[in-house]
mmCIF file of C-alpha atoms in Angstrom:
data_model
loop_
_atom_site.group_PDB
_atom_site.id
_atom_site.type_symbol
_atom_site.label_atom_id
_atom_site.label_comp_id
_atom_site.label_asym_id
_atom_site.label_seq_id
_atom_site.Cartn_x
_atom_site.Cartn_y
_atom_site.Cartn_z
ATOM 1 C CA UNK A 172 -29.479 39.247 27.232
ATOM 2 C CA UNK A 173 -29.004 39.349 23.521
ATOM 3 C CA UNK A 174 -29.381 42.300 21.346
ATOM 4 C CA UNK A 175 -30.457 42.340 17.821
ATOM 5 C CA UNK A 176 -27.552 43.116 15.270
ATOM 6 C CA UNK A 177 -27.731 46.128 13.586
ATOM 7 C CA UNK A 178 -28.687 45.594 9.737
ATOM 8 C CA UNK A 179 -24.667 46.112 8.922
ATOM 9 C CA UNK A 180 -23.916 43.220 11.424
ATOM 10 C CA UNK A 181 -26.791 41.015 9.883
ATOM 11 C CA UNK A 182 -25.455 41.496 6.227
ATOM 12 C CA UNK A 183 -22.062 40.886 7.825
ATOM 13 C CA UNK A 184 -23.233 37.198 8.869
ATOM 14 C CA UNK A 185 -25.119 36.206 6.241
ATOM 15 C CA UNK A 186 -22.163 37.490 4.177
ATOM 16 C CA UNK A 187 -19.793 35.151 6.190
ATOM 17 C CA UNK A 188 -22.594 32.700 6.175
ATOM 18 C CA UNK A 189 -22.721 32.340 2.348
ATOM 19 C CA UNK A 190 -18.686 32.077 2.170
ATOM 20 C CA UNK A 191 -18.641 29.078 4.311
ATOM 21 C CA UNK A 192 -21.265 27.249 2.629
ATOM 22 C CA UNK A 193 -20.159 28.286 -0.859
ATOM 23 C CA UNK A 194 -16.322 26.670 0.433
ATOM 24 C CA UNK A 195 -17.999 24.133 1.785
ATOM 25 C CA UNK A 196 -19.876 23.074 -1.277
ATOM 26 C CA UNK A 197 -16.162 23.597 -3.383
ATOM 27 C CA UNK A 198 -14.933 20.613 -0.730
ATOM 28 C CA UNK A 199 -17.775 18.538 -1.649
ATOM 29 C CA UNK A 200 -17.444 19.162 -5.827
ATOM 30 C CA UNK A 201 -13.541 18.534 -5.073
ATOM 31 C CA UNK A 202 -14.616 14.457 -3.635
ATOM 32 C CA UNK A 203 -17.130 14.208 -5.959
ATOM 33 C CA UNK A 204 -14.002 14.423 -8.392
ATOM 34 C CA UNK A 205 -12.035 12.489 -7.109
ATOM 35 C CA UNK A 206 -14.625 9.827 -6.797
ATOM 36 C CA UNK A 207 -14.967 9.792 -10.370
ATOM 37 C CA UNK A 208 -11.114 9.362 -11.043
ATOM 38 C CA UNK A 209 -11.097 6.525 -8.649
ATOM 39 C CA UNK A 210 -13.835 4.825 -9.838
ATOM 40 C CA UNK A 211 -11.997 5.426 -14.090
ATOM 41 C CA UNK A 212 -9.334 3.859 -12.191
ATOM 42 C CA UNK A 213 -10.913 0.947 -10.508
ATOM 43 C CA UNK A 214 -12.253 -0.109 -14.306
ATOM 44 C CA UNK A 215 -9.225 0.278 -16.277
ATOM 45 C CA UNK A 216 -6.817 -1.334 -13.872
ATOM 46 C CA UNK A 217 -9.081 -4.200 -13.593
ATOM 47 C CA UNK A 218 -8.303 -6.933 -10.934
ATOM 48 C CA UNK A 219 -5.312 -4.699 -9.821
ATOM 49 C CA UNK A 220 -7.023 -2.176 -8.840
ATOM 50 C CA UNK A 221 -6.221 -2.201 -5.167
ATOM 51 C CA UNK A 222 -2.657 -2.077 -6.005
ATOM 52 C CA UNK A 223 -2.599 0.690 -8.021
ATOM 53 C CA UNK A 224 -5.383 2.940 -6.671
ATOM 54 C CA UNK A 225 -4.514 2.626 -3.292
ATOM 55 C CA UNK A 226 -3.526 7.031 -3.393
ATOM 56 C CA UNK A 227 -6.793 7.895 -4.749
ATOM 57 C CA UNK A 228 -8.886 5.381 -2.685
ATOM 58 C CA UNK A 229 -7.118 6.903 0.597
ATOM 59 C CA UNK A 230 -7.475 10.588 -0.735
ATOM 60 C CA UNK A 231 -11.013 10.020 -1.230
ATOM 61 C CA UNK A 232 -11.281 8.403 2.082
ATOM 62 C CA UNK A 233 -10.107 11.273 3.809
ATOM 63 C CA UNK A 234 -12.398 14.109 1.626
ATOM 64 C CA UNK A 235 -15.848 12.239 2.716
ATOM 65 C CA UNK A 236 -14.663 12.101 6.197
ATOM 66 C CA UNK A 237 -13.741 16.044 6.709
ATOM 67 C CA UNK A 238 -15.709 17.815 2.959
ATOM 68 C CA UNK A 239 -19.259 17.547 4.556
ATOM 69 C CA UNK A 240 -21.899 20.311 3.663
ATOM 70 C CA UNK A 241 -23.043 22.021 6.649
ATOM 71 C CA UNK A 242 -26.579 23.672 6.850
ATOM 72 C CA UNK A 243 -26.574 27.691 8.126
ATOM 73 C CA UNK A 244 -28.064 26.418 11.743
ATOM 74 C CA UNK A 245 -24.634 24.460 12.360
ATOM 75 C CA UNK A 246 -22.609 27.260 11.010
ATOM 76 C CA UNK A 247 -24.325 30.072 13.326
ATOM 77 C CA UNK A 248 -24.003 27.777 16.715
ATOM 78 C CA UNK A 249 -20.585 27.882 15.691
ATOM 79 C CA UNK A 250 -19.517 31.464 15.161
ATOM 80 C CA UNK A 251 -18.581 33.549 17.915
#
């Protein structure tokens, strides 16, 4: 059966709740960023812009796949 957390242990999740999807947002901010650098880059280096913004393209490819924001249900099924 589950018991209902004390009011210390529910300010204790939401507290942890808040951190996560406060960090998680950060991640998100941090590939919006980096989107915007690659896309200066992609219209000043012109026609050789696969050449030359291959790290940023690839560093941006990798922050959309693992920076997602997560809704508090997802986090909670989660936590132990």
């Amino acid at each position: 059966m589950a018991t209902t957390p004390t009011m210390d242990e529910y300010r204790q999740i939401l507290k942890s709740r808040d951190e996560h999807i406060r960090e998680s947002w950060i991640k998100a901010m941090e590939a919006r960023l980096v989107r915007e650098e690659l896309q200066k880059c992609y219209r000043g280096e012109g026609v050789n812009h696969l050449q030359n913004c291959k790290d940023l393209a690839e560093k941006y490819a990798g922050m959309i796949r693992e920076n997602k924001v997560k809704g508090y249900k997802q986090i909670d099924e989660n936590m132990p």
